PDB file of C-alpha atoms in Angstrom:
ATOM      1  CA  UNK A   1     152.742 237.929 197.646  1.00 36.00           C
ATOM      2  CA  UNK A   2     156.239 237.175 196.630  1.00 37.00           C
ATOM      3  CA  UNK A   3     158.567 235.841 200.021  1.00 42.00           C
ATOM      4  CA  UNK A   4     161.008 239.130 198.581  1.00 41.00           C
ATOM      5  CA  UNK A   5     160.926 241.614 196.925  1.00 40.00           C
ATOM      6  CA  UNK A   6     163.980 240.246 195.073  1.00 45.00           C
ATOM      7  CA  UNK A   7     162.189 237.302 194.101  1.00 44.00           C
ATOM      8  CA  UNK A   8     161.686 238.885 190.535  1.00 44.00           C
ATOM      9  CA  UNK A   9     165.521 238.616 189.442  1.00 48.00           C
ATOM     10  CA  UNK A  10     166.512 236.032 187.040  1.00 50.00           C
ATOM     11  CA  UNK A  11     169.250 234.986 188.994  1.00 51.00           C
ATOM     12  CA  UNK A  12     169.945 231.926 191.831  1.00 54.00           C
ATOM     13  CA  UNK A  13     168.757 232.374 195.172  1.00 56.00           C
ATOM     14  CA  UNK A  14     172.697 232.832 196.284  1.00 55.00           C
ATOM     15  CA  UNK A  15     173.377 235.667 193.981  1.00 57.00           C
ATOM     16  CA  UNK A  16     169.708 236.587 194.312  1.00 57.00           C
ATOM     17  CA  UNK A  17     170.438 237.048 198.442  1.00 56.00           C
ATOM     18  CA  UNK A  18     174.107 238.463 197.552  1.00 60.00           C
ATOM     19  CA  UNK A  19     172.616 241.336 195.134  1.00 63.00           C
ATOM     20  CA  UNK A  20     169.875 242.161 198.180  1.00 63.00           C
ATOM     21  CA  UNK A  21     172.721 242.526 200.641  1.00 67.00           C
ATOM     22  CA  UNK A  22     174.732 244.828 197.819  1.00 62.00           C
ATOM     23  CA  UNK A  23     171.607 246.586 198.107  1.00 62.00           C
ATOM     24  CA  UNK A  24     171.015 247.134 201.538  1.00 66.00           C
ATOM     25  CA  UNK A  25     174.780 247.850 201.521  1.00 66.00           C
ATOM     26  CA  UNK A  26     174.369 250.443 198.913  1.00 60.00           C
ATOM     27  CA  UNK A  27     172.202 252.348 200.653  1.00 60.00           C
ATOM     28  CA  UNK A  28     174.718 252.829 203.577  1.00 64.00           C
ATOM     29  CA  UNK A  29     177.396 253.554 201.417  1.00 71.00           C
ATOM     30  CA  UNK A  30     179.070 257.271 201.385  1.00 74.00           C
ATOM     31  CA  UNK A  31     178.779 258.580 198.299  1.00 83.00           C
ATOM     32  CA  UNK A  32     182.522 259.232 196.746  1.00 91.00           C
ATOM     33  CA  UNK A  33     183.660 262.328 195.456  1.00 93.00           C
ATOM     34  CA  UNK A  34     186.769 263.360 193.383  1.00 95.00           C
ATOM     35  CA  UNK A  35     187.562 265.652 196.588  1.00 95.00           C
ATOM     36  CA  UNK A  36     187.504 262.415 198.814  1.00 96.00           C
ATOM     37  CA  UNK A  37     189.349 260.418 196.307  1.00 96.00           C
ATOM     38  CA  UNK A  38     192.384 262.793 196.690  1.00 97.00           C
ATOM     39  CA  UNK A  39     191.794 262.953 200.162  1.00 97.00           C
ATOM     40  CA  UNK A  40     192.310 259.493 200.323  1.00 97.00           C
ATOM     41  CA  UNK A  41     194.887 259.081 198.027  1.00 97.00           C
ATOM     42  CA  UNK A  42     196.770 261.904 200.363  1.00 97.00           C
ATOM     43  CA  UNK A  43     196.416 259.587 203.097  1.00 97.00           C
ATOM     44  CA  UNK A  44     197.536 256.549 202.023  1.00 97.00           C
ATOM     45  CA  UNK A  45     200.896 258.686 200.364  1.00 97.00           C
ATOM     46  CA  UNK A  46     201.639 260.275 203.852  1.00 96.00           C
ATOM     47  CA  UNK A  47     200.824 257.080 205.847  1.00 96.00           C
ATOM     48  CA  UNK A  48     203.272 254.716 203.328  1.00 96.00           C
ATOM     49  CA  UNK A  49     205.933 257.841 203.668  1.00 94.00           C
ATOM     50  CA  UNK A  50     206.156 257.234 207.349  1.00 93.00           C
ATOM     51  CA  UNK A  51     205.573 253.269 207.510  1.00 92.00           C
ATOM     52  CA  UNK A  52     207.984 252.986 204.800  1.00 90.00           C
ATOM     53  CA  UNK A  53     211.035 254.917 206.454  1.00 88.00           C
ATOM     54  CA  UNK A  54     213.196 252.719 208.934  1.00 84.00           C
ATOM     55  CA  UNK A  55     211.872 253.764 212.116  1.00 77.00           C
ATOM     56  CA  UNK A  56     212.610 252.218 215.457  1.00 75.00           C
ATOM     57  CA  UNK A  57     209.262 253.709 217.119  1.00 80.00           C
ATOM     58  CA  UNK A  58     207.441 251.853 219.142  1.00 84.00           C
ATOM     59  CA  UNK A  59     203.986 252.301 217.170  1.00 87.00           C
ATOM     60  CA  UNK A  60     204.876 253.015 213.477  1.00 90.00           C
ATOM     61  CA  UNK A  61     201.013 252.222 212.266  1.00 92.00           C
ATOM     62  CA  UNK A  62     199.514 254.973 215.092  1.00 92.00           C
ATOM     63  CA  UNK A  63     202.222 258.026 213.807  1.00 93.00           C
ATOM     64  CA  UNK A  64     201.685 256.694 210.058  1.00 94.00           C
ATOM     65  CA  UNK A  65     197.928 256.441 210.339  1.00 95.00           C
ATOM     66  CA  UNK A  66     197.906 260.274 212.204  1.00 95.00           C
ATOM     67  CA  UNK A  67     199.652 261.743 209.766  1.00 95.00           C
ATOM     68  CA  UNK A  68     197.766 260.105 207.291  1.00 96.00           C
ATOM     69  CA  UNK A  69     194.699 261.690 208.936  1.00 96.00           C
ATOM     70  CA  UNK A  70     196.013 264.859 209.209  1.00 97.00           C
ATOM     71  CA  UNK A  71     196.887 264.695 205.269  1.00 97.00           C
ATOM     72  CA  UNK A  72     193.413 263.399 204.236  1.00 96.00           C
ATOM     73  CA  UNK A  73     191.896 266.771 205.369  1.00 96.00           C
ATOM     74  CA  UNK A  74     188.867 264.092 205.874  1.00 96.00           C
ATOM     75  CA  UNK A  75     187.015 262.766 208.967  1.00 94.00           C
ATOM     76  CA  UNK A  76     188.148 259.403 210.379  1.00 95.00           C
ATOM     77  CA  UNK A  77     185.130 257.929 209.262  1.00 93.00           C
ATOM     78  CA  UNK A  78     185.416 259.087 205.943  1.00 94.00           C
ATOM     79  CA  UNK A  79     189.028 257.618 205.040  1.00 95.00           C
ATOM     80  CA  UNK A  80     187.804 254.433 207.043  1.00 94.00           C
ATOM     81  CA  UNK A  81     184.926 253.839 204.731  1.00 92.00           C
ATOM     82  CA  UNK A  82     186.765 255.224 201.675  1.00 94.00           C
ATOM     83  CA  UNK A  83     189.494 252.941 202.652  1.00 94.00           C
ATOM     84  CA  UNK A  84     187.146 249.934 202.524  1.00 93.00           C
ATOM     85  CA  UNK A  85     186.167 250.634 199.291  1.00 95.00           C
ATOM     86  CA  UNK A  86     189.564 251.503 198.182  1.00 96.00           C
ATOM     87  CA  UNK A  87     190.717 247.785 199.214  1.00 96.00           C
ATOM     88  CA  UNK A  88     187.826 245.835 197.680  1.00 95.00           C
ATOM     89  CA  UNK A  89     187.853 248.011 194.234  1.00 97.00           C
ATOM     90  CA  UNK A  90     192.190 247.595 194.114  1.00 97.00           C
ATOM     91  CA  UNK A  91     192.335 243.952 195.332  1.00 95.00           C
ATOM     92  CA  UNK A  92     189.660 242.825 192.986  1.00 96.00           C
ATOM     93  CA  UNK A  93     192.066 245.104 190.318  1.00 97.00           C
ATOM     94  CA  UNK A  94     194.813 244.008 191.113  1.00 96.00           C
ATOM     95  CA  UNK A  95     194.263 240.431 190.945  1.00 94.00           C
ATOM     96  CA  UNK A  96     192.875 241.038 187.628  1.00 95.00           C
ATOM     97  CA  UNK A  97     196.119 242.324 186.316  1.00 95.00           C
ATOM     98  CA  UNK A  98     197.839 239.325 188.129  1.00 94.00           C
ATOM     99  CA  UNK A  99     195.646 236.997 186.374  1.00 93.00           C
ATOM    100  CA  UNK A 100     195.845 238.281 182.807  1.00 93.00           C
ATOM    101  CA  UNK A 101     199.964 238.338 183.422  1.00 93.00           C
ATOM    102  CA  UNK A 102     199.744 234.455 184.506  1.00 92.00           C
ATOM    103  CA  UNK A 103     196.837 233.884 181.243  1.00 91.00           C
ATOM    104  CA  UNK A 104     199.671 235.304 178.740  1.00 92.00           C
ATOM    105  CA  UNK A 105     201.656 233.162 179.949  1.00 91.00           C
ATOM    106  CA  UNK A 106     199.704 229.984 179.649  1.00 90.00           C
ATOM    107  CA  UNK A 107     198.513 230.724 176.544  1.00 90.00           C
ATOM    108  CA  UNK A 108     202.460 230.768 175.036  1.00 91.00           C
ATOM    109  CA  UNK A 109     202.642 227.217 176.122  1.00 89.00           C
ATOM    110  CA  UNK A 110     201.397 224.307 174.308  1.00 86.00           C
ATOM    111  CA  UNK A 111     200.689 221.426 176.452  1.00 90.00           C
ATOM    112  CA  UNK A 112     197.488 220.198 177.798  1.00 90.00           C
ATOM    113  CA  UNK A 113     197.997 221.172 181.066  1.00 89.00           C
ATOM    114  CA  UNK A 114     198.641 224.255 180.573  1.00 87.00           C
ATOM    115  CA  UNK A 115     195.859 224.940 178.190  1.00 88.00           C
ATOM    116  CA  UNK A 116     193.632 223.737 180.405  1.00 91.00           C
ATOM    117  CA  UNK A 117     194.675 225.850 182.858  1.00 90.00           C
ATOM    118  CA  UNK A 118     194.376 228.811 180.734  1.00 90.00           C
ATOM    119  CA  UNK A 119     190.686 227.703 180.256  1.00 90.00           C
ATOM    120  CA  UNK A 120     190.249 227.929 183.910  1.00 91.00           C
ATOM    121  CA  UNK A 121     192.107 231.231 184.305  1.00 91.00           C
ATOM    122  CA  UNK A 122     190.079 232.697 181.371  1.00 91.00           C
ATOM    123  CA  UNK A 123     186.795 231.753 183.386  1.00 92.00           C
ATOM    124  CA  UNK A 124     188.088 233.386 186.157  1.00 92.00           C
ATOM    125  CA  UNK A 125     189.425 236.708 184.999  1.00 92.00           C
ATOM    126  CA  UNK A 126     185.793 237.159 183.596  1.00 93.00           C
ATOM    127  CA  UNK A 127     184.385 236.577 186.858  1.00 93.00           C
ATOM    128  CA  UNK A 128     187.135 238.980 188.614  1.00 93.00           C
ATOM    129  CA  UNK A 129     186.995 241.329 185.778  1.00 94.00           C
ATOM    130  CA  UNK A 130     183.023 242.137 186.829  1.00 94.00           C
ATOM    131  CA  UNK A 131     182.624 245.256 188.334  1.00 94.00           C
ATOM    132  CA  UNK A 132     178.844 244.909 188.302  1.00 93.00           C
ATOM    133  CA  UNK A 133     178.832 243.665 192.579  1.00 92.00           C
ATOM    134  CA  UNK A 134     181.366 246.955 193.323  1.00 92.00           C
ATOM    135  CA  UNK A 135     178.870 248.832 191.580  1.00 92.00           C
ATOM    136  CA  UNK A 136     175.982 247.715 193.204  1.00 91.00           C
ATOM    137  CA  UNK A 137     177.706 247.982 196.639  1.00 91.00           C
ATOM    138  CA  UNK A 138     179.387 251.649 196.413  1.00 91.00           C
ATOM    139  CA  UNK A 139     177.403 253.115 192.925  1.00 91.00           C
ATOM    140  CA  UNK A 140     178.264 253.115 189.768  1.00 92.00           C
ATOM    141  CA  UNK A 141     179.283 256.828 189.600  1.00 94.00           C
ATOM    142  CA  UNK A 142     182.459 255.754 192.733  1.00 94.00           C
ATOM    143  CA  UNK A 143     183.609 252.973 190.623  1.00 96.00           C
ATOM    144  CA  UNK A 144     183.877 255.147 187.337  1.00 96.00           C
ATOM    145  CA  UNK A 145     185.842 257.266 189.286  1.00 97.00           C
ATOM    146  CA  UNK A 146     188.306 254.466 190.634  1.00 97.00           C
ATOM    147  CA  UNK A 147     188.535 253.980 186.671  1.00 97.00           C
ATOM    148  CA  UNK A 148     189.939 256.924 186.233  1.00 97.00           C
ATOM    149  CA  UNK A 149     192.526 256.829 189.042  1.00 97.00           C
ATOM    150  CA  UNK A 150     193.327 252.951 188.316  1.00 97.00           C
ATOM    151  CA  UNK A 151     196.740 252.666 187.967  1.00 97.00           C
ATOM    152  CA  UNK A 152     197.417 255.173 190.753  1.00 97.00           C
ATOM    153  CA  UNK A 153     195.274 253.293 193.329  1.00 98.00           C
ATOM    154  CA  UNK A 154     196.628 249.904 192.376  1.00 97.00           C
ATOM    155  CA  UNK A 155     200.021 250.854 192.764  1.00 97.00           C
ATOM    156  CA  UNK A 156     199.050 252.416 196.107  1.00 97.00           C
ATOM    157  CA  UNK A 157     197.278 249.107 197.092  1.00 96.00           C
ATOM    158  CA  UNK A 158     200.467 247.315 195.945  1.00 96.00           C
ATOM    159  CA  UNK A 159     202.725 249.460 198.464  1.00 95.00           C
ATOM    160  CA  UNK A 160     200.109 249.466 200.960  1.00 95.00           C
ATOM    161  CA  UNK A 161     200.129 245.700 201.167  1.00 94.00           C
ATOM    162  CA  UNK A 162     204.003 245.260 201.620  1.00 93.00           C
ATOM    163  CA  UNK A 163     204.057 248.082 204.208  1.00 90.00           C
ATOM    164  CA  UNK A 164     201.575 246.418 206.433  1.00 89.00           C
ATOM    165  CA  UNK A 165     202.690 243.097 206.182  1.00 89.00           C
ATOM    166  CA  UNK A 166     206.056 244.060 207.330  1.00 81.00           C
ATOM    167  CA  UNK A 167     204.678 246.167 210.069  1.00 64.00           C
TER     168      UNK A 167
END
């Protein structure tokens, strides 16, 4: 008998363990609907309205994150899990927007370095542009959805990501 039941995939045993943990993963994952999506979407918009006001209140994150709540229409542990998702799916995005910006660039210049470097990023944006491990974390059917929404969600992301770091 075979040590795993994974042992069958055509793959190295470090992407053969990684795909077993997406696996397990996946089967703890909420399943996301186009109800949640704008739930969470709500969220986010009321949370960045109030983090991104000047405020002089003492906890900005707890009012932001309350309202955000009470926009959602959706359980805390809903939005938390959708939020995970949300960051993984628009960071892995987003750099992939970042990275075909900085391969354009590259590829106008005609040194060595720099086509060398364009090699590299190349590589890379295949790698990033793989949605194959979100899938198999969160299901195929909640990452065609975040296709849909995209550029919405990225932009979100984007704002998210200042707000908090000034916070």
């Amino acid at each position: 008998m075979s040590r795993s039941m994974f042992d069958d995939l055509d793959v190295s045993q470090a992407s053969a363990m990684g795909a077993a943990d997406s696996r397990t993963l996946r089967l703890s994952a909420h399943p996301l609907t186009e109800a949640e999506l704008e739930g969470l979407i709500r969220y986010q918009e009321a949370f960045l309205a109030h983090l991104e006001q000047p405020s002089v209140e003492q906890n900005p994150l707890v009012t932001a994150h309350e309202l955000g709540l009470k926009a959602s229409g959706l359980a805390v542990k809903v939005v938390e899990m959708g939020s995970s998702m949300l960051r993984a799916y628009c960071g892995q995005r987003w750099t992939a927007r970042r990275l075909r910006t900085r391969l354009a660039e590259l590829e106008q210049q005609t040194d060595t370095a720099s086509a060398e470097k364009a090699s590299r990023a190349r590589d890379e944006l295949y790698r990033i542009e793989d949605l194959e491990p979100l899938a198999r974390r969160y299901g195929q059917e909640a990452i065609d959805l975040l296709n849909q929404h995209e550029d919405h969600l990225v932009a979100l992301h984007t704002r998210m990501q200042k707000a908090l770091t000034r916070a």
